[in-house]
Short mmCIF file of C-alpha atoms and ligand atoms in Angstrom, two decimals:
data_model
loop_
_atom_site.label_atom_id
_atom_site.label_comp_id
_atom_site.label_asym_id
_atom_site.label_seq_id
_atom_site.Cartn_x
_atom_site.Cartn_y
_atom_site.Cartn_z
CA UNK A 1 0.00 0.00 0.00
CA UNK A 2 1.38 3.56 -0.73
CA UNK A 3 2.08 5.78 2.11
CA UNK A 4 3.06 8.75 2.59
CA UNK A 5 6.19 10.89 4.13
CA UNK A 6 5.42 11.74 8.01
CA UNK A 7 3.17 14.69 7.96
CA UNK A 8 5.59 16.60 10.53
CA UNK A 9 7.68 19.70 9.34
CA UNK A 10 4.82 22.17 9.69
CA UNK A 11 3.77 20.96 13.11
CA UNK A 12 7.22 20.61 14.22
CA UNK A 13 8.00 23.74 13.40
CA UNK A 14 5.28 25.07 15.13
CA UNK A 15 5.91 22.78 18.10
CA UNK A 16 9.68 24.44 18.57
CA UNK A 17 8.29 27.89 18.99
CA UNK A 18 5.52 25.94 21.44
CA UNK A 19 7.98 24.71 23.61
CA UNK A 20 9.98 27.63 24.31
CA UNK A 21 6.54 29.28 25.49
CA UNK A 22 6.11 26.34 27.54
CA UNK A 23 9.10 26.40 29.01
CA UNK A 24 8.42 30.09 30.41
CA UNK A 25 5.32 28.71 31.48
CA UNK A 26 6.73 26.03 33.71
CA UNK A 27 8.57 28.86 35.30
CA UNK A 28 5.40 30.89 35.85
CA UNK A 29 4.31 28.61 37.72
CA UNK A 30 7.13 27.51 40.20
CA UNK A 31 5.81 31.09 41.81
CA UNK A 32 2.93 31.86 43.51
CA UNK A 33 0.03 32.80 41.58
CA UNK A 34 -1.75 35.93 41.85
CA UNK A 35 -5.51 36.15 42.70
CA UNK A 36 -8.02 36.49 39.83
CA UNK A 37 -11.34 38.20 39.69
CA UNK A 38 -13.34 38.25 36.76
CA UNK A 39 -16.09 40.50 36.54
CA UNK A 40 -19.14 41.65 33.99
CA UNK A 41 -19.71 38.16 33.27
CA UNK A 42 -23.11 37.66 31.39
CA UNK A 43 -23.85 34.33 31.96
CA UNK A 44 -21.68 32.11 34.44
CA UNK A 45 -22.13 28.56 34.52
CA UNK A 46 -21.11 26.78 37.66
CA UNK A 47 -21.95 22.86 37.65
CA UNK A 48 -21.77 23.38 41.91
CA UNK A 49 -25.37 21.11 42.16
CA UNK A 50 -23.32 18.48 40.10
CA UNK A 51 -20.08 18.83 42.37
CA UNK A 52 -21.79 19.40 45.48
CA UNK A 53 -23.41 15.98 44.99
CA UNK A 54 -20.38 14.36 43.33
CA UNK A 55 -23.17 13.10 40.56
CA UNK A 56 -22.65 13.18 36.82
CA UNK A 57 -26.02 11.31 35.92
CA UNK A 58 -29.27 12.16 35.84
CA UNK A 59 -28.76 15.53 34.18
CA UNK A 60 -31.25 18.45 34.30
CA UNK A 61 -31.24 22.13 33.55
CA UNK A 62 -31.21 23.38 37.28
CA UNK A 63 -27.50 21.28 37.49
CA UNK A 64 -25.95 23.93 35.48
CA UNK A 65 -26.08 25.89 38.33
CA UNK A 66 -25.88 29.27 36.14
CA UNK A 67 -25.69 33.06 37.64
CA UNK A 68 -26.43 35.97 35.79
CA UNK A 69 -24.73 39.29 36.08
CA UNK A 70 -22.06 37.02 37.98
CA UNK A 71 -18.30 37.61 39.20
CA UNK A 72 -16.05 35.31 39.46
CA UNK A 73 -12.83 34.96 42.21
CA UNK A 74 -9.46 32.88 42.01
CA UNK A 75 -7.42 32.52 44.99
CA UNK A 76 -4.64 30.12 45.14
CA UNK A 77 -5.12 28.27 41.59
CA UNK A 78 -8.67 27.84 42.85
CA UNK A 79 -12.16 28.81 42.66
CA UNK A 80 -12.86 30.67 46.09
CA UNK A 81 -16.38 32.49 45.27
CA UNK A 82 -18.61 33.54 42.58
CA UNK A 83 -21.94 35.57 43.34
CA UNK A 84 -24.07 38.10 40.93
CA UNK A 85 -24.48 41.79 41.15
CA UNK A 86 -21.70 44.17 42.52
CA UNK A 87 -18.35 42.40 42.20
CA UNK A 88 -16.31 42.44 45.54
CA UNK A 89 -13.13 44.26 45.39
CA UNK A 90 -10.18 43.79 43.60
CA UNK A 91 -7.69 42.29 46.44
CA UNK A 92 -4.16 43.88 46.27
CA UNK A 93 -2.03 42.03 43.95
CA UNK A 94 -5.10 40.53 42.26
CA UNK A 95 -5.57 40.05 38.17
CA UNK A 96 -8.42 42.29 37.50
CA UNK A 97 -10.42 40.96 33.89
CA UNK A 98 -13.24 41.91 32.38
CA UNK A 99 -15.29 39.06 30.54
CA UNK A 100 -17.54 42.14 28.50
CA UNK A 101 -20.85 40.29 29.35
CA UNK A 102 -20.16 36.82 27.76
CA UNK A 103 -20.20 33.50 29.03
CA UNK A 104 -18.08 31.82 31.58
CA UNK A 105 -17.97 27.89 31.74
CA UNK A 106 -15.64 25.50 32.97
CA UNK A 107 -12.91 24.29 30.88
CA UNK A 108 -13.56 21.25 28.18
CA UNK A 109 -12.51 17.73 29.48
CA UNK A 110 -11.70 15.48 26.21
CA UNK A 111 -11.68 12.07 27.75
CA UNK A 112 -10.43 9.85 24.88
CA UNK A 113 -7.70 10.99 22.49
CA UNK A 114 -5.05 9.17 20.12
CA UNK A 115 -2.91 12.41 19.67
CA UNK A 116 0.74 10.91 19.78
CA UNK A 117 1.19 9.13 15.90
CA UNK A 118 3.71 9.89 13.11
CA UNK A 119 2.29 9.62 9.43
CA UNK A 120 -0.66 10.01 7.27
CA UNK A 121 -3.86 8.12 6.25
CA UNK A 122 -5.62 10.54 3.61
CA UNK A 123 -5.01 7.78 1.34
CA UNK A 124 -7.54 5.50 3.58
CA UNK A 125 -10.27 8.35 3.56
CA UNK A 126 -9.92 8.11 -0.54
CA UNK A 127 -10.69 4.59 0.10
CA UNK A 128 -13.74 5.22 2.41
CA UNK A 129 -14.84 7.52 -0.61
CA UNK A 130 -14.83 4.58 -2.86
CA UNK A 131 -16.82 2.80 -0.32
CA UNK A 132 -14.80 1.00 1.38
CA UNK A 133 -15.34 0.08 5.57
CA UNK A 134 -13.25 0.71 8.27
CA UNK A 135 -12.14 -2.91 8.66
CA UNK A 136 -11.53 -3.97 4.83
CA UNK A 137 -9.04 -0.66 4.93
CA UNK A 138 -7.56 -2.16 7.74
CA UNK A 139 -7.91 -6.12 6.22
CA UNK A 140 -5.95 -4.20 3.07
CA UNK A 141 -3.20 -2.68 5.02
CA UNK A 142 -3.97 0.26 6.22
CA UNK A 143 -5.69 1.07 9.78
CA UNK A 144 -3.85 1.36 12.96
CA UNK A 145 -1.10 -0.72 11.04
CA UNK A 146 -0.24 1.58 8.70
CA UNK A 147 0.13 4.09 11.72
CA UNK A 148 2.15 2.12 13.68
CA UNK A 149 4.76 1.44 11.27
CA UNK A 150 5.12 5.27 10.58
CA UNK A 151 5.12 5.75 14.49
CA UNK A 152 7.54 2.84 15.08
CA UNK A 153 9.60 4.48 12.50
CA UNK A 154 9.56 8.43 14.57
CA UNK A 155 11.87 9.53 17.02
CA UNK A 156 11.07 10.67 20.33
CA UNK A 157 11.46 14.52 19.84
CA UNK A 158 9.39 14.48 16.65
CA UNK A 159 6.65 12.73 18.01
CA UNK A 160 7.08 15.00 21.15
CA UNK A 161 6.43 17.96 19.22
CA UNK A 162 3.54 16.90 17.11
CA UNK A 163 2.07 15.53 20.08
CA UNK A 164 2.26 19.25 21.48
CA UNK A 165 1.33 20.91 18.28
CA UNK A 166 -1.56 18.94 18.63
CA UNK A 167 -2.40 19.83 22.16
CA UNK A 168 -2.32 23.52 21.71
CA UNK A 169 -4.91 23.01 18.97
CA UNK A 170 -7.23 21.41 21.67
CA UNK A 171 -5.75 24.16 23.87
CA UNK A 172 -7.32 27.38 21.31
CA UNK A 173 -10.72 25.43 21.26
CA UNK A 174 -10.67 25.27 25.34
CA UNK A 175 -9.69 21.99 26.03
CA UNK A 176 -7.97 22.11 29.34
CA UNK A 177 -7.34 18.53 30.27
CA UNK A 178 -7.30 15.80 27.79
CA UNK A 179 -6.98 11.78 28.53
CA UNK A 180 -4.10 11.22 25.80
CA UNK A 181 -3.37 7.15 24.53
CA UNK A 182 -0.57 5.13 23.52
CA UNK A 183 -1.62 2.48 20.96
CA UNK A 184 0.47 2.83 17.27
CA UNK A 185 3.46 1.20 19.28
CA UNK A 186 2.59 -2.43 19.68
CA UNK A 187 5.70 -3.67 20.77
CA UNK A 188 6.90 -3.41 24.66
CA UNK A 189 10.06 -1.03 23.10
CA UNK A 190 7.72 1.41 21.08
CA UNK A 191 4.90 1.38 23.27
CA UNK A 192 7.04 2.56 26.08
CA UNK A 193 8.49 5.02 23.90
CA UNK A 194 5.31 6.37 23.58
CA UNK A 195 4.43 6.94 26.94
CA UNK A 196 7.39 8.42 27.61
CA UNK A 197 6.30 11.30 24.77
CA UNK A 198 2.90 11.44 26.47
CA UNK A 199 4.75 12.12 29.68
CA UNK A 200 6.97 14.36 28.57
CA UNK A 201 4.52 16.25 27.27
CA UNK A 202 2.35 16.16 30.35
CA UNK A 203 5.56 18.72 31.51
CA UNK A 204 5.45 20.91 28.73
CA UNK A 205 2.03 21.50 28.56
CA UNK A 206 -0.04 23.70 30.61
CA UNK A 207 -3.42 21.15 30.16
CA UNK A 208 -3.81 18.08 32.32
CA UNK A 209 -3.35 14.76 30.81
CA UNK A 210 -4.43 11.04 32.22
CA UNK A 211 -2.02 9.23 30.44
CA UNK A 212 -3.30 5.65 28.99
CA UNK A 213 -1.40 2.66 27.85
CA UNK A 214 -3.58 1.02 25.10
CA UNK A 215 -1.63 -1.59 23.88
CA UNK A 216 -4.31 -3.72 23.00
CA UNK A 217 -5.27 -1.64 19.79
CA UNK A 218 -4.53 -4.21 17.41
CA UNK A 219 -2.26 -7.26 16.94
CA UNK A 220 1.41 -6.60 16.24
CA UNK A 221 2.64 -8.26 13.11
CA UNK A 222 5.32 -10.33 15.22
CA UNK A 223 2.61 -12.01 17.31
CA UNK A 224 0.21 -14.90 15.56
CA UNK A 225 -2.60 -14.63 17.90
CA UNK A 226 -4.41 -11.69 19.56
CA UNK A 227 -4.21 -13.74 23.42
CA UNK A 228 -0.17 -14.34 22.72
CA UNK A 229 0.36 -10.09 22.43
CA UNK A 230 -2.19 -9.86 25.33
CA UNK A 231 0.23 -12.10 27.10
CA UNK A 232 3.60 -10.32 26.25
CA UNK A 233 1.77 -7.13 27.21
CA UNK A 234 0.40 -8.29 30.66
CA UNK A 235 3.99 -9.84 31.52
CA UNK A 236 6.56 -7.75 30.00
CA UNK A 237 4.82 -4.14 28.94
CA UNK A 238 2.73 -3.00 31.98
CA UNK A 239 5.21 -4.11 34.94
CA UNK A 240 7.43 -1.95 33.45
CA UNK A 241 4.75 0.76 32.72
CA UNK A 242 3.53 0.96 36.44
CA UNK A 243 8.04 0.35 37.80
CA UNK A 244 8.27 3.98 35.87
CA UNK A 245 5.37 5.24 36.24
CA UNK A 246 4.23 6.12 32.59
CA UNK A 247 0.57 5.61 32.30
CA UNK A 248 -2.14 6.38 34.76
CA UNK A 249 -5.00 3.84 33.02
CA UNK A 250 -4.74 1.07 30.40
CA UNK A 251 -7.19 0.56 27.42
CA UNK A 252 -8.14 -2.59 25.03
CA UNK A 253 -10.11 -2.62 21.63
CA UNK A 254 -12.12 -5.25 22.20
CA UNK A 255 -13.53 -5.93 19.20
CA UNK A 256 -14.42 -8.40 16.61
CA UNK A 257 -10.77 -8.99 14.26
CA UNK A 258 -9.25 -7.12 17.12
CA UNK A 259 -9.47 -8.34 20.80
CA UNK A 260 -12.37 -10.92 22.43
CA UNK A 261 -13.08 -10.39 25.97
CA UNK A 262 -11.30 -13.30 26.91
CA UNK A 263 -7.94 -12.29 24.89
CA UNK A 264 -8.05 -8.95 26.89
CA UNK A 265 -8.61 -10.87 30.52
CA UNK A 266 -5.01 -11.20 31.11
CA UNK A 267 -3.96 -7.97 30.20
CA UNK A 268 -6.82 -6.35 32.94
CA UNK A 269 -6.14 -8.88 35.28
CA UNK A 270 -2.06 -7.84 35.25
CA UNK A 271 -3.49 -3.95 35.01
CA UNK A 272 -5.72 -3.91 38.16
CA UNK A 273 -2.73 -5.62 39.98
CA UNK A 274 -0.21 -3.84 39.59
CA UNK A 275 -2.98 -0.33 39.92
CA UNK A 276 -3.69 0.82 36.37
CA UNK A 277 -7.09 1.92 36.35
CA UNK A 278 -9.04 0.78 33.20
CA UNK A 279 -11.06 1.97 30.55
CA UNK A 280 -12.31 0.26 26.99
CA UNK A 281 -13.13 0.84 23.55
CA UNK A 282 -16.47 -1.22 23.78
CA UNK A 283 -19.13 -2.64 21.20
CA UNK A 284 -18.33 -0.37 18.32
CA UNK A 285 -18.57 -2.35 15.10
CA UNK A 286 -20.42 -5.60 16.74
CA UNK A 287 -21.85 -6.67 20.29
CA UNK A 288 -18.57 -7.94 21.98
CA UNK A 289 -19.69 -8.61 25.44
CA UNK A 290 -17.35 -5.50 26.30
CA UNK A 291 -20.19 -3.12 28.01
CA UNK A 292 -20.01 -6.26 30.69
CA UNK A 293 -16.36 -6.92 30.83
CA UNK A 294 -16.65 -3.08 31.74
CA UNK A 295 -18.61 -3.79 34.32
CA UNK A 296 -17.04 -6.56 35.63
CA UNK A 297 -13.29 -4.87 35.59
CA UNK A 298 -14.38 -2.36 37.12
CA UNK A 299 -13.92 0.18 34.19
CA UNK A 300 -14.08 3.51 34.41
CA UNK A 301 -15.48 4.38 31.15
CA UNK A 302 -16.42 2.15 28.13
CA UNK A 303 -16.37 4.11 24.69
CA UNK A 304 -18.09 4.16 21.66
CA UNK A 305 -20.51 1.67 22.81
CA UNK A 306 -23.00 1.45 19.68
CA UNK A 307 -23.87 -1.88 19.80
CA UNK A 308 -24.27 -2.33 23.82
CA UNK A 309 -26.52 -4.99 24.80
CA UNK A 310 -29.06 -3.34 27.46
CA UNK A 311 -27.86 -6.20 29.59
CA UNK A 312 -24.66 -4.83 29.04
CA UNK A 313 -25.75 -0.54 30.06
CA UNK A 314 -27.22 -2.36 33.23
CA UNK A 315 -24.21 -3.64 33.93
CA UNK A 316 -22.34 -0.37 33.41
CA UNK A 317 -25.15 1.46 35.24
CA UNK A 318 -24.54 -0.44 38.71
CA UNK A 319 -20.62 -0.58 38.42
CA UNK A 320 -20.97 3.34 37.79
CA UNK A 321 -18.66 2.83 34.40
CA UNK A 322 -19.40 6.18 32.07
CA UNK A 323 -20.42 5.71 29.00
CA UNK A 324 -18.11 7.85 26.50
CA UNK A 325 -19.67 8.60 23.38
CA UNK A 326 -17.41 9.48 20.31
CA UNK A 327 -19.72 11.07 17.30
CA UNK A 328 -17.04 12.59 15.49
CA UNK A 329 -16.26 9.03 14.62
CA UNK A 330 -19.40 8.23 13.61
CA UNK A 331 -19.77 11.69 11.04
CA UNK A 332 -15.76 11.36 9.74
CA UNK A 333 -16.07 7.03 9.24
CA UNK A 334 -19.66 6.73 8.28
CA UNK A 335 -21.10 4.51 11.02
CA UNK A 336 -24.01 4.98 13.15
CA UNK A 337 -24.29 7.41 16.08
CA UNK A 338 -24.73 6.11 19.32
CA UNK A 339 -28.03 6.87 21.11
CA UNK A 340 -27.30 8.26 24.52
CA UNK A 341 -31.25 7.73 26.05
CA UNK A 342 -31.02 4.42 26.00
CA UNK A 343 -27.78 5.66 28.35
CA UNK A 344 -29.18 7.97 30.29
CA UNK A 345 -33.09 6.70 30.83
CA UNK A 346 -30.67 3.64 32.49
CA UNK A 347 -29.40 5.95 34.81
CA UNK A 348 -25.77 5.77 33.23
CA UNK A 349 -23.37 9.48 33.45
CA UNK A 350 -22.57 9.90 29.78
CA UNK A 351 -19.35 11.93 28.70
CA UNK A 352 -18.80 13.27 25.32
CA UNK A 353 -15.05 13.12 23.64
CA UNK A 354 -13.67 13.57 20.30
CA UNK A 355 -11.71 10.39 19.54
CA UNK A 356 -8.83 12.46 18.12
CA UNK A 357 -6.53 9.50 15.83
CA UNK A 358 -5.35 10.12 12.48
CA UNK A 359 -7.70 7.11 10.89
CA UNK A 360 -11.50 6.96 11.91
CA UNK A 361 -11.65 10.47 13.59
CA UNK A 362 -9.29 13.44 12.80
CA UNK A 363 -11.70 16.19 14.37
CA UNK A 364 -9.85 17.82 17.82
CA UNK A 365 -13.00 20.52 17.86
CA UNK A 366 -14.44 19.47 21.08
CA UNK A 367 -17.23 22.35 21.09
CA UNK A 368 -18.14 20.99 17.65
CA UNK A 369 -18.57 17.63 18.71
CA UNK A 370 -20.00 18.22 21.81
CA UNK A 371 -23.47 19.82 19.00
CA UNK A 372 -22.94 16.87 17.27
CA UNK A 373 -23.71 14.84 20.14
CA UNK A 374 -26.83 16.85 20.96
CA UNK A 375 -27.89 16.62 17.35
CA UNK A 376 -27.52 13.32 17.06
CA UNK A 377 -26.57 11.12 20.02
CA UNK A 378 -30.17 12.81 20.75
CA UNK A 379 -28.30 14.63 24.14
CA UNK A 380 -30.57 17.68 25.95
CA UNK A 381 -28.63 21.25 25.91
CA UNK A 382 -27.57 21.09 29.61
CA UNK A 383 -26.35 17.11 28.71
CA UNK A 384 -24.07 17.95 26.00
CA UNK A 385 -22.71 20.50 28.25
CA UNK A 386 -21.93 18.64 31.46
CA UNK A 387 -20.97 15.31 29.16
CA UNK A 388 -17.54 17.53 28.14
CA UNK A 389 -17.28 19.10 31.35
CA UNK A 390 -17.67 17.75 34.64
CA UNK A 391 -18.99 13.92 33.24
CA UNK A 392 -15.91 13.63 31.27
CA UNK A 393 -14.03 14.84 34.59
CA UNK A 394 -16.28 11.71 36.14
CA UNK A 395 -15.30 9.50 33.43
CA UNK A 396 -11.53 10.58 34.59
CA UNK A 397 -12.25 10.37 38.22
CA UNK A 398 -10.93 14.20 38.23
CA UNK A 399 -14.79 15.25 39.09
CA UNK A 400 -13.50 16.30 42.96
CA UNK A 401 -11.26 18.74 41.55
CA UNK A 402 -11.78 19.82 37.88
CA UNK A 403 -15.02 19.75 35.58
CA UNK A 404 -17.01 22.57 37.59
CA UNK A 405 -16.70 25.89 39.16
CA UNK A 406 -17.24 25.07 42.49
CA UNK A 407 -15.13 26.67 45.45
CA UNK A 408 -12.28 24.39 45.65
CA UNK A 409 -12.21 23.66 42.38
CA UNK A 410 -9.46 24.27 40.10
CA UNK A 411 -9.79 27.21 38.02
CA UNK A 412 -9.84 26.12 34.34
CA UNK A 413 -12.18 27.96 32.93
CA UNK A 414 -13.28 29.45 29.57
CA UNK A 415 -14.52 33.40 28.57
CA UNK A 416 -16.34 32.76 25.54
CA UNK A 417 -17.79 35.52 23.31
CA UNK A 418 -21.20 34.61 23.19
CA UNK A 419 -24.03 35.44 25.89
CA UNK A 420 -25.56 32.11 27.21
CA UNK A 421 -24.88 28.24 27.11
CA UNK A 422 -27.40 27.79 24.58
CA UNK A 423 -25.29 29.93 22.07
CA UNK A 424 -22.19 28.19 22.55
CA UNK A 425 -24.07 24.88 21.97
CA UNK A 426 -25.53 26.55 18.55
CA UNK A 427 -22.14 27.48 17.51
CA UNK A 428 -21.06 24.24 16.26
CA UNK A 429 -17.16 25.51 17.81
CA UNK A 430 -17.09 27.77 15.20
CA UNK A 431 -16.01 30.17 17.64
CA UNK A 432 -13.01 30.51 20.11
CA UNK A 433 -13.33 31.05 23.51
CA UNK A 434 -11.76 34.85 24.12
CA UNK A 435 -10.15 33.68 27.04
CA UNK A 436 -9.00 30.29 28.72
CA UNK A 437 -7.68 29.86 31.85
CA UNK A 438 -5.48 26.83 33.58
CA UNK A 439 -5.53 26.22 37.51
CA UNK A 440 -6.07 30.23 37.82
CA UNK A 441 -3.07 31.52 35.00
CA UNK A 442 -4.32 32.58 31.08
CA UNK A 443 -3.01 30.80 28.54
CA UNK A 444 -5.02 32.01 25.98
O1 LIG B 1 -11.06 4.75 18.75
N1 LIG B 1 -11.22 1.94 17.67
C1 LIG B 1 -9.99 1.88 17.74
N2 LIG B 1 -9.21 2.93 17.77
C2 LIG B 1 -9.47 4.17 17.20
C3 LIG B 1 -9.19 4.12 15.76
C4 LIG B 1 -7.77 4.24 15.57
C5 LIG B 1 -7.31 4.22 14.16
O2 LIG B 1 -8.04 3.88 13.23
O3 LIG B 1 -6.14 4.55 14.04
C6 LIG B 1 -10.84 4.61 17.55
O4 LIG B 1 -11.69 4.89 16.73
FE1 LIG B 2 -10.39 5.57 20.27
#
């Protein structure tokens, strides 16, 4: 199959002048910060009922917890207050900034990502033109094969700087902490090197990543059998994962031509030993029992999740696993969108995320897919919202520190330059929030 040359110069290029600003960063932030108030804010949404109750299911209007006319105050990285009407004033030393009447919402959680790949794969969306399916690309060649042997291929410092190219995209559409996967290594060599990028990166940039080792995304040309690379992985990849600390979760593509339930056993069974939390890419293509495995492993979200048997969201429902749904996957690879009732009337928190990879899903707009979702994952206004805020903090297990504005709370927040919630969510991201904020400093 032809390929093509590594897409990098551009975004390495880029990525230089990117880490020299996030190197004065880092230094920012060795001091104390100053406090913040923000003030004239039209609209401010809050998410406090959600915190206050530690709850990211059952979803209604009043949890936005929204205050007109509001201020907002920073102390110590941290949300201290918020109230409406006369703003309180300015302590000495504080950042004074004026939000000119717009609205103020808590920064966007994007809780499943692929951003750390070398190469290109326009050649397999020529092939979807022509009508071909996901897996007969990947049957042909391409896939996360074709990925992986450009990625095996890239050194560390090139795929460090695309990786934070990439991240300061999410950054300018208000992402401020992103879950961020291995998974184009598949060997124990090149999937550690790829964790090692992802934590590297974790330095350099200013968002918060949950770093996931997702070894299991497809079988490695050197191994026969799906259950023989589950093996190596379980006994030689994540011992040495969790000895130097590289990844905070692991993740499996459990999936028909990919990984059965039972190849991925030993892999979770090694994973919750040795205190990798988990999380899956469930019942995309087919019903693979995965919703349950879930369920049983303790997962703490399963993704994608079209074909989940309602045994299956049961199961997820009373093990408290989030169901991620990933609709840019479904618009940019021409499968079906997955319906979030049947989520949510079971009583399941459901999270919204972009599924950032360079094959089935290159959108990184999380605004954009967070209308998509309510367009047609069939999500309510104040759902969409929450599902890429404090749900997706949930399906992180940040939700006691990020995901809402609640006092305590870590102040990543977003200025946008529209009035009201239901604006933003009518935008389809088209536009950029004016202002975004990181545990109480402006980035953007
Ligand atoms: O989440 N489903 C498996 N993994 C990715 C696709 C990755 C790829 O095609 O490179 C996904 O959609
Ligand atoms: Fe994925």
């Amino acid at each position: 199959m032809e390929r093509r040359k590594l897409s990098g110069p551009s975004d390495i290029r880029k990525s230089k002048g990117l880490l020299d600003r996030y190197a004065l960063m880092e230094r920012v932030e060795a001091t104390v910060q100053p406090d913040v108030l923000i003030t004239n804010i039209g609209e401010l949404v809050t998410l406090s009922p959600l915190a206050r109750a530690s709850r990211a299911s059952h979803v209604n209007p009043d949890d936005l917890g929204i205050v007109k006319n509001a201020w907002l105050q920073i102390k110590n990285s941290k949300v201290e207050k918020y109230g409406t009407g006369p703003a309180p004033a300015l302590p000495q030393g504080a950042i004074l900034s004026n939000a000119r009447c717009g609205l103020v919402m808590p920064g966007l959680i994007d809780c499943h990502t692929h951003p750390v790949f070398a190469g290109s794969r326009s050649n397999e969306f020529c092939m979807r033109l022509d009508g071909k399916t996901y897996q007969e690309i990947a049957e042909a060649g391409g896939g996360i094969k074709s990925s992986m042997m450009a990625t095996r291929a890239a050194n560390e410092a090139d795929l460090l700087g695309e990786t934070l190219a990439r991240l300061s995209v999410f950054l300018g559409h208000g992402v401020t902490s992103v879950e961020v996967k291995s998974g184009y290594g598949l060997s124990v060599d090149s999937e550690l090197k790829l964790l090692r990028v992802l934590r590297a990166a974790d330095k350099k940039t200013p968002q918060h990543l949950t770093v996931t080792c997702l070894a299991l995304h497809a079988v490695p040309p050197e191994h026969h059998s799906a259950a023989s690379w589950a093996r190596e992985a379980a006994e030689k990849l994540l011992p040495q994962v969790a000895r130097e600390k590289l990844a905070d979760c692991v993740d499996a593509f459990v999936e028909n031509g990919y990984f059965s339930a039972d190849d991925a056993r030993s892999y979770l069974d090694a994973a919750k030993k040795l205190g990798l939390r988990i999380r899956l890419h469930a019942d995309e293509f087919s019903e693979s029992g995965c919703a349950k495995l879930a369920a049983e492993y303790g997962a703490e979200s399963a993704d994608h999740l079209q074909h989940a048997s309602d045994s299956g969201i049961a199961a997820m429902r009373t093990a408290d696993v989030v169901a991620v749904l990933l609709p840019g996957t479904s618009l940019y690879s021409g499968i079906p969108y997955t319906n979030a009732r049947r989520f949510i009337d079971a009583g399941c928190a459901v999270a919204v995320a972009t599924d950032f990879n360079p094959g089935s899903c290159v959108a990184d707009n999380l605004p954009m897919i967070a209308t998509l979702a309510a367009l047609h994952c069939k999500l309510k206004p104040a759902e969409a919202l929450v599902a890429v805020t404090y749900a997706a903090a949930y399906a992180l297990r940040l939700h006691h520190h990020k995901g809402a504005l609640h006092p305590g709370y870590d102040a990543d927040f977003l200025v946008q330059p529209m009035a009201t919630h239901e604006d933003w969510l009518a935008d389809l991201g088209r536009s950029r929030p004016s202002q975004v904020w990181i545990k109480g400093q402006r980035f953007l």
